[in-house]
Coordinates of C-alpha atoms and ligand atoms in Angstrom, one line a residue:
X1143 CA 35.7 19.0 14.2
X1144 CA 36.7 22.0 11.7
X1145 CA 36.4 19.3 9.3
X1146 CA 32.8 17.9 10.2
X1147 CA 31.7 21.8 10.5
X1148 CA 32.8 22.1 6.9
X1149 CA 31.2 18.9 5.5
X1150 CA 27.7 20.0 7.3
X1151 CA 28.1 23.5 5.6
X1152 CA 28.5 22.2 2.1
X1153 CA 25.6 19.7 2.5
X1154 CA 23.3 22.7 3.6
X1155 CA 24.5 25.3 0.6
X1156 CA 24.3 22.2 -1.9
X1157 CA 20.8 21.3 -0.3
X1158 CA 19.8 24.5 -0.5
X1159 CA 21.2 25.0 -4.0
X1160 CA 19.1 22.4 -5.0
X1161 CA 15.9 23.0 -3.5
X1162 CA 16.1 27.0 -4.3
X1163 CA 16.6 25.8 -8.3
X1164 CA 13.9 23.0 -8.1
X1165 CA 12.0 26.0 -6.9
X1166 CA 12.5 27.9 -9.9
X1167 CA 11.4 25.8 -12.1
X1168 CA 8.2 25.0 -9.9
X1169 CA 7.7 28.6 -10.0
X1170 CA 8.0 29.1 -13.7
X1171 CA 5.8 26.0 -14.4
X1172 CA 2.8 28.1 -12.7
X1173 CA 2.5 29.9 -15.8
X1174 CA 2.2 26.6 -17.9
X1175 CA -1.6 24.7 -18.8
X1176 CA 0.1 21.5 -16.9
X1177 CA 1.7 22.3 -14.1
X1178 CA 2.7 18.8 -12.6
X1179 CA 3.4 17.3 -16.0
X1180 CA 6.0 20.8 -16.6
X1181 CA 7.6 20.4 -13.3
X1182 CA 7.9 16.5 -13.3
X1183 CA 9.3 16.4 -16.8
X1184 CA 12.1 19.4 -16.1
X1185 CA 13.2 18.8 -12.9
X1186 CA 15.6 16.0 -13.4
X1187 CA 17.4 18.7 -15.6
X1188 CA 17.3 21.4 -12.6
X1189 CA 21.0 21.3 -12.0
X1190 CA 21.7 22.6 -15.7
X1191 CA 19.1 24.6 -16.2
X1192 CA 20.0 26.7 -12.9
X1193 CA 17.7 29.9 -12.9
X1194 CA 18.2 30.4 -16.8
X1195 CA 15.2 31.1 -18.9
X1196 CA 16.6 30.2 -22.1
X1197 CA 17.6 26.7 -20.6
X1198 CA 14.1 26.4 -18.8
X1199 CA 12.9 26.5 -22.5
X1200 CA 15.7 24.7 -24.1
X1201 CA 14.6 21.4 -22.1
X1202 CA 10.9 21.9 -22.2
X1203 CA 11.6 21.5 -26.0
X1204 CA 14.0 18.4 -25.4
X1205 CA 11.2 16.6 -23.4
X1206 CA 8.7 17.9 -26.5
X1207 CA 11.1 16.3 -29.0
X1208 CA 11.7 13.1 -27.2
X1209 CA 7.7 12.8 -26.9
X1210 CA 7.1 13.8 -30.5
X1211 CA 10.0 10.8 -31.5
X1212 CA 8.3 8.3 -29.7
X1213 CA 4.7 9.6 -30.9
X1214 CA 6.4 9.3 -34.7
X1215 CA 8.0 5.7 -34.5
X1216 CA 4.5 4.8 -32.6
X1217 CA 2.6 6.4 -35.9
X1218 CA 5.3 4.7 -38.0
X1219 CA 4.5 1.4 -37.1
X1220 CA 0.8 2.0 -37.1
X1221 CA 0.6 2.6 -40.5
X1222 CA 2.4 -1.0 -41.1
X1223 CA -0.2 -2.9 -39.5
X1224 CA -2.3 -4.6 -41.6
X1225 CA -5.4 -4.2 -39.4
X1226 CA -6.3 -0.7 -40.5
X1227 CA -8.9 -0.2 -43.0
X1228 CA -8.7 2.7 -45.4
X1229 CA -9.5 5.2 -43.9
X1230 CA -7.6 4.5 -40.8
X1231 CA -4.4 4.4 -42.7
X1232 CA -5.2 7.7 -44.1
X1233 CA -5.8 9.3 -41.2
X1234 CA -2.9 7.7 -39.7
X1235 CA -0.7 8.9 -42.6
X1236 CA -1.7 12.2 -42.0
X1237 CA -1.1 12.4 -38.2
X1238 CA 2.4 11.4 -39.6
X1239 CA 2.5 14.0 -41.8
X1240 CA 2.0 16.6 -39.1
X1241 CA 3.6 15.5 -36.6
X1242 CA 7.0 15.3 -39.2
X1243 CA 6.4 18.8 -39.8
X1244 CA 6.2 19.4 -35.8
X1245 CA 9.5 17.6 -35.2
X1246 CA 11.1 19.7 -37.8
X1247 CA 9.7 23.0 -35.7
X1248 CA 11.0 21.6 -32.6
X1249 CA 14.3 21.0 -33.6
X1250 CA 14.8 24.1 -35.2
X1251 CA 13.6 26.1 -32.2
X1252 CA 15.9 23.8 -30.2
X1253 CA 18.8 25.1 -32.4
X1254 CA 17.4 28.5 -32.1
X1255 CA 17.3 29.2 -28.4
X1256 CA 20.7 28.0 -28.9
X1257 CA 22.9 31.3 -27.0
X1258 CA 19.9 33.4 -27.0
X1259 CA 20.3 34.3 -23.4
X1260 CA 23.1 35.9 -24.7
X1261 CA 22.0 38.3 -27.1
X1262 CA 20.0 41.4 -26.7
X1263 CA 17.4 43.7 -28.4
X1264 CA 16.0 42.7 -31.7
X1265 CA 18.1 40.2 -32.2
X1266 CA 16.8 38.4 -29.4
X1267 CA 13.5 39.2 -30.2
X1268 CA 14.0 37.8 -33.6
X1269 CA 15.4 34.5 -32.5
X1270 CA 12.5 34.2 -29.7
X1271 CA 9.8 35.5 -32.2
X1272 CA 10.6 32.7 -35.0
X1273 CA 10.7 30.0 -31.7
X1274 CA 7.4 31.2 -31.3
X1275 CA 5.9 30.9 -34.6
X1276 CA 7.4 27.6 -35.1
X1277 CA 5.9 25.9 -31.9
X1278 CA 2.6 27.9 -32.6
X1279 CA 2.5 26.0 -36.1
X1280 CA 3.8 22.6 -34.3
X1281 CA 1.2 22.8 -31.2
X1282 CA -1.7 23.3 -34.7
X1283 CA -0.2 20.5 -36.4
X1284 CA -0.7 18.2 -33.7
X1285 CA -4.4 19.4 -32.7
X1286 CA -4.9 19.0 -36.3
X1287 CA -4.1 15.7 -36.2
X1288 CA -6.2 15.1 -33.1
X1289 CA -8.9 16.7 -34.9
X1290 CA -8.9 13.7 -38.0
X1291 CA -9.0 11.2 -34.8
X1292 CA -12.3 13.1 -33.5
X1293 CA -15.1 11.9 -35.4
X1294 CA -17.5 8.9 -35.4
X1295 CA -15.9 7.1 -38.5
X1296 CA -12.6 6.2 -36.6
X1297 CA -13.2 4.6 -33.4
X1298 CA -12.0 1.7 -31.0
X1299 CA -8.1 1.3 -30.2
X1300 CA -7.0 2.6 -33.2
X1301 CA -8.5 6.3 -32.2
X1302 CA -7.9 6.1 -28.1
X1303 CA -4.3 5.0 -28.8
X1304 CA -3.4 7.5 -31.5
X1305 CA -5.5 10.6 -29.3
X1306 CA -3.2 9.3 -26.1
X1307 CA -0.2 9.3 -28.0
X1308 CA -1.0 12.8 -29.4
X1309 CA -2.5 14.7 -26.6
X1310 CA 0.7 13.3 -24.5
X1311 CA 2.9 15.2 -27.2
X1312 CA 0.3 18.3 -27.6
X1313 CA 0.4 18.6 -23.8
X1314 CA 4.6 18.7 -23.8
X1315 CA 4.1 21.4 -27.1
X1316 CA 1.9 24.0 -24.9
X1317 CA 4.2 23.8 -21.8
X1318 CA 7.1 24.9 -23.5
X1319 CA 4.9 27.5 -25.8
X1320 CA 3.8 29.3 -22.2
X1321 CA 7.4 28.9 -20.9
X1322 CA 8.8 30.9 -24.4
X1323 CA 6.3 33.5 -24.6
X1324 CA 6.8 34.1 -20.6
X1325 CA 10.7 34.0 -21.2
X1326 CA 9.9 36.9 -23.7
X1327 CA 7.8 39.0 -21.8
X1328 CA 10.1 38.7 -18.9
Ligands
NAG1161 C1 13.1 10.4 -23.5 O1 12.0 9.9 -23.1 C2 12.3 8.4 -22.5 C3 11.4 7.1 -22.7 O2 10.4 7.8 -22.7 C4 12.9 8.3 -21.5 O3 13.2 7.3 -20.5 C5 13.6 9.7 -21.5 O4 14.9 9.7 -20.2 C6 13.6 11.0 -22.0 N1 14.5 11.8 -22.3 C7 14.8 13.1 -22.0 C8 15.6 14.1 -22.4 O5 13.6 13.5 -21.7
NAG1162 C1 8.2 10.6 -41.4 O1 9.5 11.1 -41.3 C2 10.1 9.5 -41.1 C3 10.9 9.3 -40.8 O2 12.0 10.5 -41.3 C4 9.6 8.7 -43.1 O3 10.4 7.6 -42.7 C5 8.5 8.9 -42.8 O4 8.4 8.2 -44.5 C6 7.9 10.4 -42.4 N1 6.0 10.1 -43.5 C7 5.8 11.2 -43.9 C8 4.1 10.9 -43.9 O5 6.1 12.4 -43.6

């Protein structure tokens, strides 16, 4: 009986702990522009993130990185397709360059956030403002890519597939930036 009580108690604690960490993600995600995407993409990492805003930001960047890498390989394949006309090929090439740049910025930012919760004052601000700058630039790169596909010159499946891929990446990036900005003013 004592064992059963203990087990039930342990289960209740685990359940509560799980709910509380999930609540942390849900409440943190309210500062983002795409809160549903934020909760959905970060919930699998709730146990690792716990209540740590640095880990929250790092995971938001990791899911962004993941999304950017699939956009990169998609664009890479597209540039090798023989169905593109020269205008499309050049727009896709430009976009690939932007995505490559933004991937570097996201990778550097994940590194920069490592251990940032253990430093204070000027050092903390220095690391955080680097990350803020790089991720704002990454978002700009992604929007520049989208602009290349917004006109009348490029239409059809090339336009829509690139726009879908890149807008996904931009939504993840925008969410990560919101979490980073929020962490900076905590
Ligand atoms: C990365 O993306 C793949 C497929 O899109 C997914 O299966 C995987 O869980 C993602 N990993 C992370 C860390 O988000
Ligand atoms: C983008 O990065 C990929 C992989 O690192 C590389 O193969 C490709 O040449 C790069 N493309 C541009 C346009 O920078």
